Short mmCIF file of C-alpha atoms in Angstrom, two decimals:
data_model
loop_
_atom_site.label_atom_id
_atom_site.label_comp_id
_atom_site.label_asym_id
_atom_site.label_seq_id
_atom_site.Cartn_x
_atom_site.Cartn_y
_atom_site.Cartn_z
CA UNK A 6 40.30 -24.73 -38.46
CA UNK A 7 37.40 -27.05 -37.57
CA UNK A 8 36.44 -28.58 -34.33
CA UNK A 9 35.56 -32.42 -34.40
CA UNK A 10 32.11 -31.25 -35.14
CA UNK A 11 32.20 -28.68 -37.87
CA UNK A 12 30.90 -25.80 -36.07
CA UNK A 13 33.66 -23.64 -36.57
CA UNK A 14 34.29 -24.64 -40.60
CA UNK A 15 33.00 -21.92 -42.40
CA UNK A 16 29.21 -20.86 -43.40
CA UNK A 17 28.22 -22.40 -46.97
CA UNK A 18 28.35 -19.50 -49.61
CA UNK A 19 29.22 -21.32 -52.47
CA UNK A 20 27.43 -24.87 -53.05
CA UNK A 21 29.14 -27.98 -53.80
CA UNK A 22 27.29 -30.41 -55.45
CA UNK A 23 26.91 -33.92 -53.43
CA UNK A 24 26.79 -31.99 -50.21
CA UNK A 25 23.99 -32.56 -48.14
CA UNK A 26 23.03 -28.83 -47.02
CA UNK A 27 19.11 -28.81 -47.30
CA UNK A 28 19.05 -31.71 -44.81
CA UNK A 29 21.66 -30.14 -42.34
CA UNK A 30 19.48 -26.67 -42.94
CA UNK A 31 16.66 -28.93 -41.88
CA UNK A 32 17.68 -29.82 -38.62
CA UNK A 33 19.34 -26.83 -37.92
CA UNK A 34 16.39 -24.98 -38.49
CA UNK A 35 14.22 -28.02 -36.45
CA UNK A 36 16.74 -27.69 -33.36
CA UNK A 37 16.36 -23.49 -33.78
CA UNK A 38 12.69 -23.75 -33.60
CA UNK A 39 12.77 -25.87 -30.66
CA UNK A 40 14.78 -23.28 -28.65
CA UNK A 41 12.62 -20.57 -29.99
CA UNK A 42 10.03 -22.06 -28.74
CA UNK A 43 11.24 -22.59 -25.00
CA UNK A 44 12.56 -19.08 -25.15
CA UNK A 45 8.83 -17.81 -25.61
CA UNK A 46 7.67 -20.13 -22.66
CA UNK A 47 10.71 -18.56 -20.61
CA UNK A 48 9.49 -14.83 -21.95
CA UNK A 49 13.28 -14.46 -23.30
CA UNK A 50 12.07 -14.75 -27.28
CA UNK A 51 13.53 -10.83 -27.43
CA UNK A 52 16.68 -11.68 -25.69
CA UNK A 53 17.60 -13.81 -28.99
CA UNK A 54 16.99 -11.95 -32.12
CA UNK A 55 19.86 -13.22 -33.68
CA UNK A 56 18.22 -16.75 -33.45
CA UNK A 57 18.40 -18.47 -36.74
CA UNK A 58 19.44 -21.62 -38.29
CA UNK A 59 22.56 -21.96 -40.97
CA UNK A 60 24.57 -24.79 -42.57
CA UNK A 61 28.56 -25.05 -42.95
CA UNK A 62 30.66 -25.64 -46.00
CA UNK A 63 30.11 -29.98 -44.90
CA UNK A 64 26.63 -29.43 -44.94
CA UNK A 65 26.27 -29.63 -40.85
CA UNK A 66 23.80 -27.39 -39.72
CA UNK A 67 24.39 -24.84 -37.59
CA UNK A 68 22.00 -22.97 -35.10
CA UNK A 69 23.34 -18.96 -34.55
CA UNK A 70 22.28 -17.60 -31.15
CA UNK A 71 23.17 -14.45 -32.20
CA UNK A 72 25.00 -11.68 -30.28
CA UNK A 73 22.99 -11.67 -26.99
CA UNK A 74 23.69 -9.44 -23.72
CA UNK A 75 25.33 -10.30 -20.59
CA UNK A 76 21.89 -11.02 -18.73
CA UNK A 77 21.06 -12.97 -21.30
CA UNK A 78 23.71 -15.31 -21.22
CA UNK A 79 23.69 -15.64 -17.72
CA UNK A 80 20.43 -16.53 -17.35
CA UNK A 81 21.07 -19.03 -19.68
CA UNK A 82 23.91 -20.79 -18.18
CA UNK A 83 21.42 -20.56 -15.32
CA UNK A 84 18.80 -22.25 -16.97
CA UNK A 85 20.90 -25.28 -18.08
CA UNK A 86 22.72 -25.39 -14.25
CA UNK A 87 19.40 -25.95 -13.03
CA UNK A 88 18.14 -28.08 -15.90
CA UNK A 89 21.37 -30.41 -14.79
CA UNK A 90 21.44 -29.87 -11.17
CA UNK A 91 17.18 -31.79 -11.62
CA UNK A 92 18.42 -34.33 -14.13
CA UNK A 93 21.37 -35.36 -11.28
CA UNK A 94 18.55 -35.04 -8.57
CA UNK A 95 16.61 -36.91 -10.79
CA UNK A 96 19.04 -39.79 -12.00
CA UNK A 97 20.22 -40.35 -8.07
CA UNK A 98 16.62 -40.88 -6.83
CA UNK A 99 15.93 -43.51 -9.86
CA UNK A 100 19.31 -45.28 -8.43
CA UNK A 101 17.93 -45.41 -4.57
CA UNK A 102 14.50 -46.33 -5.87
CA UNK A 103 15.80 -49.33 -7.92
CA UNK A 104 18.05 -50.16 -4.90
CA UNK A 105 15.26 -50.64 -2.12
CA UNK A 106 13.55 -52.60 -4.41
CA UNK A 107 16.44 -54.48 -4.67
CA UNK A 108 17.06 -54.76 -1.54
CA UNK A 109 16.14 -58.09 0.70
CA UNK A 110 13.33 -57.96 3.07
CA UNK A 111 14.95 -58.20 6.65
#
């Protein structure tokens, strides 16, 4: 079974020729080395060892996070809470800034 995205369809073993793996490799391993890198900013580099970038049988890549502890994860789903929780704080002051200049001068 695949999800609308191929994440789930199975790793590529076996080649099929006309598939486009090297370029969904590619990004994979881009997107990978972009986390990496945050993860080393963050100190939490040793919290992923499993990091690494794959492709599927449709040539999507894939990026493995590996088997990671509970702290880990949390921390994680912390990190993107808070990453959203700014972007919200972030998109509502845009929207009140656009709307006093809007505004007419009483």
């Amino acid at each position: 079974m695949t999800d609308r995205r191929g994440v789930v369809a199975k790793r590529a073993e076996d080649l099929v020729s006309g598939v486009p793996y090297v370029r969904g490799w590619n990004r994979a391993r881009r997107s990978a080395g972009a986390l990496a890198d945050q993860l080393v900013l963050l100190g939490l580099d040793s919290d992923f060892p499993g990091l690494l970038a794959d492709v599927n049988v449709f040539g999507d890549g894939l990026v493995h996070l590996g088997t990671i502890g509970p702290e880990a994860a949390e921390l994680l789903a912390n990190l993107i809470a808070a990453g959203l929780e700014a972007e919200q704080h972030d998109t509502a002051t845009e929207a009140s800034s656009a709307m006093r200049r809007e505004a007419p001068a009483a």
